[in-house]
Short mmCIF file of C-alpha atoms in Angstrom, two decimals:
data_model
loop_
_atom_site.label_atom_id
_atom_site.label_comp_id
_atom_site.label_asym_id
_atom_site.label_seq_id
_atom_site.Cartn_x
_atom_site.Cartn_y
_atom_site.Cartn_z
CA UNK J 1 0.00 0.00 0.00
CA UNK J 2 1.23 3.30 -1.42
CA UNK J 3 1.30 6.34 1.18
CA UNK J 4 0.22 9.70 -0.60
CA UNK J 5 2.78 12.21 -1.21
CA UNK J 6 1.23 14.36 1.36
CA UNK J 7 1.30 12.12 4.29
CA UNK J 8 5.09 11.21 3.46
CA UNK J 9 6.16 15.13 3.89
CA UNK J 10 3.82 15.87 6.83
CA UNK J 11 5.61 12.77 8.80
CA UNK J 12 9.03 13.91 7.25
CA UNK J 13 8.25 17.24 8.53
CA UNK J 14 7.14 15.74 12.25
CA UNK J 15 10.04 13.54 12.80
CA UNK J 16 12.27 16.57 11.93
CA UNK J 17 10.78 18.63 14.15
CA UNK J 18 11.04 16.58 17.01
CA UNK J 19 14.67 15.76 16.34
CA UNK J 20 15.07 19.58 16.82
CA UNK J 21 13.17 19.61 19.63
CA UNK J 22 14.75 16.82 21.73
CA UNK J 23 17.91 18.28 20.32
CA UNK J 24 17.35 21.48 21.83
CA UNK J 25 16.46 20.08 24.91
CA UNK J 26 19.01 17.47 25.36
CA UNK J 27 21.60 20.25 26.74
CA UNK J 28 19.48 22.12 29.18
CA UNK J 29 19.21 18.76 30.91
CA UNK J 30 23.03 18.55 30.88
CA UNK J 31 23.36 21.35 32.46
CA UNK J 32 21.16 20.79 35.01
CA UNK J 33 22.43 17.51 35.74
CA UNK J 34 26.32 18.71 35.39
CA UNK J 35 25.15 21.75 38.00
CA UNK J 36 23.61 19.27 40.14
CA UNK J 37 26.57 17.26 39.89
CA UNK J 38 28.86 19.76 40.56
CA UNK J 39 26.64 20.94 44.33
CA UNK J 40 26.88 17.35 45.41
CA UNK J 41 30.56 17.34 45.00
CA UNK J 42 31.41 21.12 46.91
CA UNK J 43 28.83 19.37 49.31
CA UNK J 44 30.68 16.13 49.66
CA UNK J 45 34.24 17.82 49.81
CA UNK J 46 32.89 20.69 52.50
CA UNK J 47 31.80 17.87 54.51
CA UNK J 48 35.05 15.62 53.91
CA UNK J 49 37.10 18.28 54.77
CA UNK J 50 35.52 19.47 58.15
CA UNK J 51 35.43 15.49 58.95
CA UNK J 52 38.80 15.32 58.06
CA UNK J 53 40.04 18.21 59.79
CA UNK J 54 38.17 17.05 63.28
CA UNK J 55 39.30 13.26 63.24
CA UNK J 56 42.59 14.45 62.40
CA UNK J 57 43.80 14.72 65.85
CA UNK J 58 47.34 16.26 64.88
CA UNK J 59 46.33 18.78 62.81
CA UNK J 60 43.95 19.85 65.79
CA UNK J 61 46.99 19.34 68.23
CA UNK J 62 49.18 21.78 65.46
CA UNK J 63 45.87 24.51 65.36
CA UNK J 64 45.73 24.31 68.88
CA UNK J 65 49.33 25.28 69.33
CA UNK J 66 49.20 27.94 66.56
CA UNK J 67 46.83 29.63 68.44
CA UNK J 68 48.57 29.77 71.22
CA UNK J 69 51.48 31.00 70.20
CA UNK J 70 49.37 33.37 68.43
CA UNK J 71 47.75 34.41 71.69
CA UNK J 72 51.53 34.00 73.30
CA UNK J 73 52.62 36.58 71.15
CA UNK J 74 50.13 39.19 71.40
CA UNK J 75 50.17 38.96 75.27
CA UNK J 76 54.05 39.25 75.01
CA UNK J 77 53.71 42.54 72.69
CA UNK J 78 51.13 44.08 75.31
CA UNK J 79 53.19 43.09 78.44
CA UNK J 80 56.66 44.62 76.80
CA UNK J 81 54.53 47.33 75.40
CA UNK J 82 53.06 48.45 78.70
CA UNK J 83 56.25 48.24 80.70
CA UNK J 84 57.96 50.86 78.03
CA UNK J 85 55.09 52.79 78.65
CA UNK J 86 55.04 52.65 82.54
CA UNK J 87 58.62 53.63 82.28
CA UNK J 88 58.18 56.55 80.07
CA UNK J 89 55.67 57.75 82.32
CA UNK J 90 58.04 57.28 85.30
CA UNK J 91 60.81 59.51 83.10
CA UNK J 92 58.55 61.80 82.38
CA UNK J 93 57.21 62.52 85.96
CA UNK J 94 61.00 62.85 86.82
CA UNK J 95 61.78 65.64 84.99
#
């Protein structure tokens, strides 16, 4: 059986046309999926890394001593700081 000329274009024309539309769809669900992919692995390394950091108990041992020796520091700097000032104040009521 012999389809009509018509009906052979107007299926041509329909298959076409949803090619192009699938097409054209096809890479907005890429995207979507590669930006979903790419939130679950920031999520997964944020998480890794603050598990990481915690269970590793010498790199909490090493932060713990960097801050004190921060804190160390600064309290040296105010305690040498305020004895040069006590003693300029004792010069100065001297004179």
């Amino acid at each position: 059986m012999e389809a009509s000329p018509t009906v052979t274009v107007v299926v041509l024309l329909s298959a076409i046309l949803l090619g192009v539309i699938i097409a054209l769809l096809q890479p907005a669900d890429r995207v979507r999926i590669y930006r979903m992919k790419q939130h679950r692995q920031k999520f997964a390394d944020t998480h890794n890394n603050t598990r990481s950091m915690w269970g590793n108990a010498s790199r909490v041992q090493k932060m713990m001593h960097q801050e004190m020796y921060e804190r160390d520091k600064l309290l040296t700097n105010y305690a040498w700081n305020s004895m040069k000032l006590s003693r300029l104040n004792k010069k100065s009521k001297q004179y």
